[in-house]
């Protein structure tokens, strides 16, 4: 929802993909000018995935989709009735990308919303330029650049394109 998932969609849209971003009925959770950048080139749609009508609509979209990108915490898609494994069984050609921030088996962190600051704190990115600045008498500093999310998005975009190429080559 924050940077990684939307950026994957943006990168694919920049390459010519038709990307549909699904927001909840009351609109995006994050209201920032960054939304305009991250969602450039996408079709925006509001659906209530917690209702039978919303699930019907999303399943109609999935029936003709090539890729699903999700950026929820572990278990959220399943709680919405959109388990990725089951979606791939229903539509074997569907490529799925999951960017939860923390792995489902990470007992300590899986339930956290993986905002950039949380990722930076957990992974140690707060240390300036990878140096141990505390040895030089400096406190760790926060970077306004969403380093972890951008890296994840670039790798996920490459994975999507690779999966689509493999799918085309195999004829699945």
GROMACS .gro file of C-alpha atoms in nm:
model
  172
    1UNK     CA    1   0.000   0.000   0.000
    2UNK     CA    2   0.283   0.234   0.077
    3UNK     CA    3   0.567   0.226  -0.178
    4UNK     CA    4   0.678  -0.123  -0.283
    5UNK     CA    5   0.353  -0.261  -0.427
    6UNK     CA    6   0.245   0.062  -0.597
    7UNK     CA    7   0.594   0.110  -0.741
    8UNK     CA    8   0.590  -0.238  -0.898
    9UNK     CA    9   0.267  -0.143  -1.074
   10UNK     CA   10   0.412   0.192  -1.179
   11UNK     CA   11   0.724   0.029  -1.325
   12UNK     CA   12   0.512  -0.220  -1.520
   13UNK     CA   13   0.276   0.056  -1.640
   14UNK     CA   14   0.579   0.252  -1.759
   15UNK     CA   15   0.665  -0.049  -1.976
   16UNK     CA   16   0.319  -0.053  -2.132
   17UNK     CA   17   0.123  -0.284  -1.902
   18UNK     CA   18  -0.240  -0.209  -1.826
   19UNK     CA   19  -0.241  -0.177  -1.448
   20UNK     CA   20  -0.555  -0.153  -1.235
   21UNK     CA   21  -0.507  -0.036  -0.877
   22UNK     CA   22  -0.775  -0.140  -0.632
   23UNK     CA   23  -0.846   0.094  -0.341
   24UNK     CA   24  -1.101   0.051  -0.062
   25UNK     CA   25  -1.438   0.228  -0.101
   26UNK     CA   26  -1.319   0.536   0.087
   27UNK     CA   27  -1.012   0.575  -0.134
   28UNK     CA   28  -0.643   0.522  -0.072
   29UNK     CA   29  -0.522   0.489   0.286
   30UNK     CA   30  -0.219   0.704   0.215
   31UNK     CA   31  -0.292   1.062   0.107
   32UNK     CA   32   0.029   1.206  -0.030
   33UNK     CA   33   0.161   1.369  -0.344
   34UNK     CA   34   0.368   1.052  -0.381
   35UNK     CA   35   0.042   0.873  -0.469
   36UNK     CA   36   0.026   1.072  -0.791
   37UNK     CA   37   0.376   0.954  -0.884
   38UNK     CA   38   0.335   0.593  -0.773
   39UNK     CA   39  -0.002   0.555  -0.946
   40UNK     CA   40   0.083   0.731  -1.270
   41UNK     CA   41  -0.038   0.536  -1.572
   42UNK     CA   42  -0.276   0.315  -1.374
   43UNK     CA   43  -0.652   0.275  -1.386
   44UNK     CA   44  -0.793   0.338  -1.040
   45UNK     CA   45  -1.087   0.142  -0.903
   46UNK     CA   46  -1.254   0.136  -0.564
   47UNK     CA   47  -1.388  -0.199  -0.444
   48UNK     CA   48  -1.497  -0.328  -0.108
   49UNK     CA   49  -1.317  -0.661  -0.096
   50UNK     CA   50  -1.489  -0.742   0.233
   51UNK     CA   51  -1.825  -0.786   0.058
   52UNK     CA   52  -1.952  -1.062  -0.174
   53UNK     CA   53  -2.013  -0.804  -0.450
   54UNK     CA   54  -1.655  -0.675  -0.422
   55UNK     CA   55  -1.516  -1.029  -0.432
   56UNK     CA   56  -1.725  -1.108  -0.740
   57UNK     CA   57  -1.591  -0.798  -0.912
   58UNK     CA   58  -1.229  -0.872  -0.825
   59UNK     CA   59  -1.264  -1.232  -0.943
   60UNK     CA   60  -1.403  -1.105  -1.275
   61UNK     CA   61  -1.094  -0.889  -1.311
   62UNK     CA   62  -0.866  -1.177  -1.212
   63UNK     CA   63  -1.018  -1.401  -1.479
   64UNK     CA   64  -0.854  -1.183  -1.744
   65UNK     CA   65  -0.548  -1.065  -1.550
   66UNK     CA   66  -0.190  -1.166  -1.614
   67UNK     CA   67  -0.047  -1.047  -1.281
   68UNK     CA   68  -0.164  -0.978  -0.926
   69UNK     CA   69   0.052  -0.757  -0.704
   70UNK     CA   70  -0.032  -0.749  -0.335
   71UNK     CA   71   0.138  -0.551  -0.061
   72UNK     CA   72  -0.054  -0.660   0.249
   73UNK     CA   73   0.070  -0.809   0.574
   74UNK     CA   74   0.083  -1.191   0.575
   75UNK     CA   75  -0.265  -1.344   0.589
   76UNK     CA   76  -0.462  -1.039   0.479
   77UNK     CA   77  -0.528  -1.165   0.125
   78UNK     CA   78  -0.645  -1.499   0.262
   79UNK     CA   79  -0.873  -1.325   0.513
   80UNK     CA   80  -1.028  -1.139   0.218
   81UNK     CA   81  -1.096  -1.471   0.040
   82UNK     CA   82  -0.812  -1.415  -0.207
   83UNK     CA   83  -0.554  -1.677  -0.113
   84UNK     CA   84  -0.279  -1.651  -0.376
   85UNK     CA   85  -0.225  -2.027  -0.397
   86UNK     CA   86  -0.596  -2.080  -0.465
   87UNK     CA   87  -0.598  -1.799  -0.721
   88UNK     CA   88  -0.314  -1.970  -0.908
   89UNK     CA   89  -0.512  -2.296  -0.900
   90UNK     CA   90  -0.816  -2.118  -1.044
   91UNK     CA   91  -0.608  -1.936  -1.307
   92UNK     CA   92  -0.282  -2.127  -1.373
   93UNK     CA   93  -0.151  -1.851  -1.603
   94UNK     CA   94  -0.176  -1.592  -1.324
   95UNK     CA   95   0.154  -1.452  -1.200
   96UNK     CA   96   0.134  -1.345  -0.835
   97UNK     CA   97   0.364  -1.107  -0.650
   98UNK     CA   98   0.349  -1.074  -0.274
   99UNK     CA   99   0.539  -0.796  -0.097
  100UNK     CA  100   0.432  -0.826   0.268
  101UNK     CA  101   0.729  -0.647   0.421
  102UNK     CA  102   0.793  -0.933   0.662
  103UNK     CA  103   0.765  -1.307   0.605
  104UNK     CA  104   0.464  -1.493   0.742
  105UNK     CA  105   0.693  -1.704   0.962
  106UNK     CA  106   0.863  -1.398   1.115
  107UNK     CA  107   0.682  -1.426   1.448
  108UNK     CA  108   0.818  -1.098   1.583
  109UNK     CA  109   0.743  -0.877   1.281
  110UNK     CA  110   0.484  -1.040   1.052
  111UNK     CA  111   0.193  -0.847   1.200
  112UNK     CA  112   0.358  -0.508   1.160
  113UNK     CA  113   0.268  -0.271   0.881
  114UNK     CA  114   0.597  -0.250   0.699
  115UNK     CA  115   0.628   0.124   0.661
  116UNK     CA  116   0.972   0.234   0.546
  117UNK     CA  117   1.083   0.352   0.889
  118UNK     CA  118   0.995   0.017   1.044
  119UNK     CA  119   1.183  -0.174   0.773
  120UNK     CA  120   1.482   0.060   0.816
  121UNK     CA  121   1.485   0.012   1.192
  122UNK     CA  122   1.456  -0.367   1.175
  123UNK     CA  123   1.717  -0.410   0.901
  124UNK     CA  124   1.970  -0.153   1.019
  125UNK     CA  125   1.937   0.085   0.724
  126UNK     CA  126   1.931   0.373   0.973
  127UNK     CA  127   2.308   0.355   0.977
  128UNK     CA  128   2.440   0.619   0.736
  129UNK     CA  129   2.584   0.480   0.411
  130UNK     CA  130   2.631   0.136   0.564
  131UNK     CA  131   2.905   0.265   0.797
  132UNK     CA  132   2.896   0.213   1.168
  133UNK     CA  133   2.854   0.582   1.240
  134UNK     CA  134   2.798   0.520   1.609
  135UNK     CA  135   3.170   0.440   1.634
  136UNK     CA  136   3.236   0.790   1.503
  137UNK     CA  137   3.006   0.946   1.761
  138UNK     CA  138   2.702   0.992   1.536
  139UNK     CA  139   2.356   0.858   1.603
  140UNK     CA  140   2.190   0.654   1.328
  141UNK     CA  141   2.008   0.877   1.084
  142UNK     CA  142   1.687   0.831   0.891
  143UNK     CA  143   1.691   0.849   0.513
  144UNK     CA  144   1.384   0.994   0.347
  145UNK     CA  145   1.456   0.768   0.050
  146UNK     CA  146   1.247   0.448   0.064
  147UNK     CA  147   1.549   0.228  -0.002
  148UNK     CA  148   1.404  -0.108   0.098
  149UNK     CA  149   1.077  -0.050  -0.086
  150UNK     CA  150   1.245   0.067  -0.405
  151UNK     CA  151   1.481  -0.230  -0.403
  152UNK     CA  152   1.192  -0.470  -0.342
  153UNK     CA  153   0.987  -0.307  -0.620
  154UNK     CA  154   1.267  -0.327  -0.876
  155UNK     CA  155   1.334  -0.693  -0.792
  156UNK     CA  156   0.962  -0.775  -0.800
  157UNK     CA  157   0.921  -0.601  -1.136
  158UNK     CA  158   1.207  -0.805  -1.278
  159UNK     CA  159   1.050  -1.121  -1.133
  160UNK     CA  160   0.715  -1.039  -1.298
  161UNK     CA  161   0.871  -0.983  -1.638
  162UNK     CA  162   1.079  -1.300  -1.602
  163UNK     CA  163   0.770  -1.501  -1.505
  164UNK     CA  164   0.575  -1.365  -1.802
  165UNK     CA  165   0.860  -1.451  -2.040
  166UNK     CA  166   0.881  -1.803  -1.892
  167UNK     CA  167   0.504  -1.842  -1.916
  168UNK     CA  168   0.514  -1.739  -2.281
  169UNK     CA  169   0.804  -1.975  -2.358
  170UNK     CA  170   0.637  -2.270  -2.186
  171UNK     CA  171   0.296  -2.204  -2.337
  172UNK     CA  172   0.119  -2.227  -2.000
   0.00000   0.00000   0.00000
